Amino acid sequence: MDLKLELLVLPVSDVDRAKEFYEKVGFRLDLDVEATAEWRAVHLTPPGSECAIMIGKGLTAAAPGSSQGLYLVVPDIEASRKDLVERGIEVSEVFHDGGGLIFHGHEGGEIVHDLAGQGRQAGVHPDRASYGSFATFSDPDGNGWVLQEVSQRAPGR
């Protein structure tokens, strides 16, 4: 049986502001339907992705900005970061893990990567290891995104 993740609902406080932000990031607008004053669905897809996001009104009871650790996989972290910055998106500097596994949490509105107590290391992974380099950004409500460089997929992916 296949189980394909195709859609994530993100909680936002201002649908039009969020829609504008995600289009600025480069997401494709697939649908914008307002059935009533209390219900609206805006469907957007990141370039190259089979999984999309939905923002709107009446879609979720989650607090705006409460979605964290949303990963966007990119082939070149530095080029992807540069592209987003040129689009006017505030993106963290590139960082890598110092070894160990990434743990992501939320602290004071910022995504935190704690590497088993080692913390973030500045710059790309020294070996440019796949799955090893990151940058982060947030939407206007604080929903947190992580860019992760993947140049070679793990077996079975």
XYZ file of C-alpha atoms in Angstrom:
157
model
C 0.000 0.000 0.000
C 1.290 3.462 -0.914
C 0.733 6.326 1.511
C 1.751 9.585 -0.115
C 1.892 12.807 1.846
C 0.325 15.363 -0.477
C -0.945 18.282 1.607
C -0.095 20.098 4.831
C -2.495 22.636 6.350
C -0.630 25.620 7.824
C -2.279 27.910 10.380
C -2.064 31.593 9.425
C -3.679 34.764 10.762
C -3.909 36.705 7.484
C -4.604 34.587 4.402
C -3.764 37.247 1.824
C -0.472 38.137 3.553
C 0.512 34.457 3.748
C -0.517 33.835 0.130
C 1.635 36.762 -1.010
C 4.576 35.479 1.064
C 4.437 31.936 -0.331
C 4.112 33.197 -3.891
C 7.169 35.395 -3.233
C 9.046 32.287 -2.028
C 8.161 30.694 -5.386
C 5.250 28.420 -4.499
C 2.737 27.937 -7.347
C -0.841 29.017 -6.637
C -3.076 26.040 -7.444
C -6.384 27.097 -5.918
C -7.985 30.007 -4.072
C -11.610 29.364 -3.132
C -13.729 31.336 -0.680
C -16.985 29.450 -0.143
C -18.245 31.648 2.717
C -16.974 34.539 4.815
C -15.809 31.917 7.361
C -14.167 29.422 4.957
C -11.415 29.948 2.408
C -8.817 27.553 1.045
C -5.626 28.570 -0.730
C -3.571 25.687 -2.119
C 0.098 26.335 -3.017
C 2.847 23.972 -4.177
C 6.607 24.448 -3.782
C 8.501 24.202 -7.086
C 9.377 20.581 -7.871
C 7.314 19.176 -4.998
C 4.504 16.653 -5.008
C 3.413 17.830 -1.552
C 1.566 21.122 -1.242
C 0.402 23.417 1.526
C -3.040 24.805 2.230
C -3.700 28.039 4.076
C -7.014 29.712 4.670
C -9.894 30.350 7.047
C -11.871 27.654 8.810
C -9.335 24.941 7.982
C -7.666 24.299 11.330
C -7.939 25.171 14.999
C -4.131 25.286 15.329
C -2.617 28.600 16.392
C -1.097 30.699 13.600
C 2.633 30.064 13.396
C 2.518 26.776 15.298
C 3.792 24.591 12.435
C 7.537 24.066 12.830
C 10.226 21.934 11.248
C 8.759 21.942 7.726
C 11.553 20.721 5.464
C 12.187 21.834 1.896
C 14.873 19.697 0.281
C 17.196 21.529 -2.108
C 20.107 20.326 -4.278
C 22.346 23.331 -3.483
C 21.834 25.070 -0.136
C 23.902 28.140 -0.979
C 22.190 28.770 -4.334
C 18.745 28.161 -2.812
C 19.434 30.524 0.082
C 20.724 33.178 -2.334
C 17.598 32.845 -4.488
C 15.297 33.297 -1.489
C 17.260 36.303 -0.216
C 17.040 37.867 -3.688
C 13.258 37.363 -3.505
C 13.227 39.369 -0.261
C 12.889 36.433 2.147
C 14.797 36.607 5.448
C 16.813 33.382 5.632
C 19.326 32.312 8.267
C 22.933 31.804 7.349
C 23.783 28.281 6.192
C 24.745 25.917 9.005
C 25.499 22.239 9.513
C 25.406 19.707 12.277
C 28.636 19.028 14.118
C 27.881 15.317 14.141
C 25.000 13.442 15.647
C 21.352 13.796 14.847
C 19.360 16.950 14.362
C 16.690 17.655 16.932
C 14.368 20.461 16.015
C 12.166 22.332 18.382
C 10.712 25.771 18.833
C 12.127 28.405 21.124
C 11.114 32.047 21.175
C 9.797 32.075 17.604
C 12.910 30.529 16.061
C 13.541 26.986 14.938
C 16.258 25.479 17.093
C 18.613 22.802 15.881
C 20.345 21.135 18.802
C 22.859 18.540 17.814
C 22.990 16.436 20.947
C 24.341 19.475 22.781
C 26.800 20.418 20.048
C 24.774 23.287 18.584
C 24.907 24.709 15.081
C 28.157 24.937 13.175
C 28.463 27.847 10.704
C 28.595 27.141 6.975
C 27.964 24.102 4.820
C 28.888 20.650 6.059
C 32.704 20.358 5.692
C 32.367 17.261 3.484
C 29.271 18.708 1.775
C 27.546 15.566 3.040
C 24.048 15.010 1.772
C 21.428 15.811 4.445
C 24.080 17.808 6.318
C 23.593 21.521 5.501
C 20.658 23.726 6.489
C 19.162 27.215 6.498
C 15.891 28.346 8.064
C 13.165 30.894 7.446
C 9.681 31.607 8.730
C 6.476 32.885 7.192
C 4.914 36.106 8.535
C 3.086 34.153 11.288
C 6.180 32.224 12.373
C 5.537 28.848 10.715
C 9.105 27.547 10.500
C 10.789 26.147 7.421
C 14.114 24.344 7.092
C 16.049 24.155 3.832
C 18.080 20.944 3.760
C 20.660 20.156 1.118
C 20.294 16.668 -0.344
C 22.581 15.801 -3.226
C 22.386 12.025 -2.896
C 19.362 10.277 -1.439
C 19.643 7.664 1.276
C 19.019 4.110 0.019
C 15.354 3.368 -0.587
C 14.366 7.020 -1.041
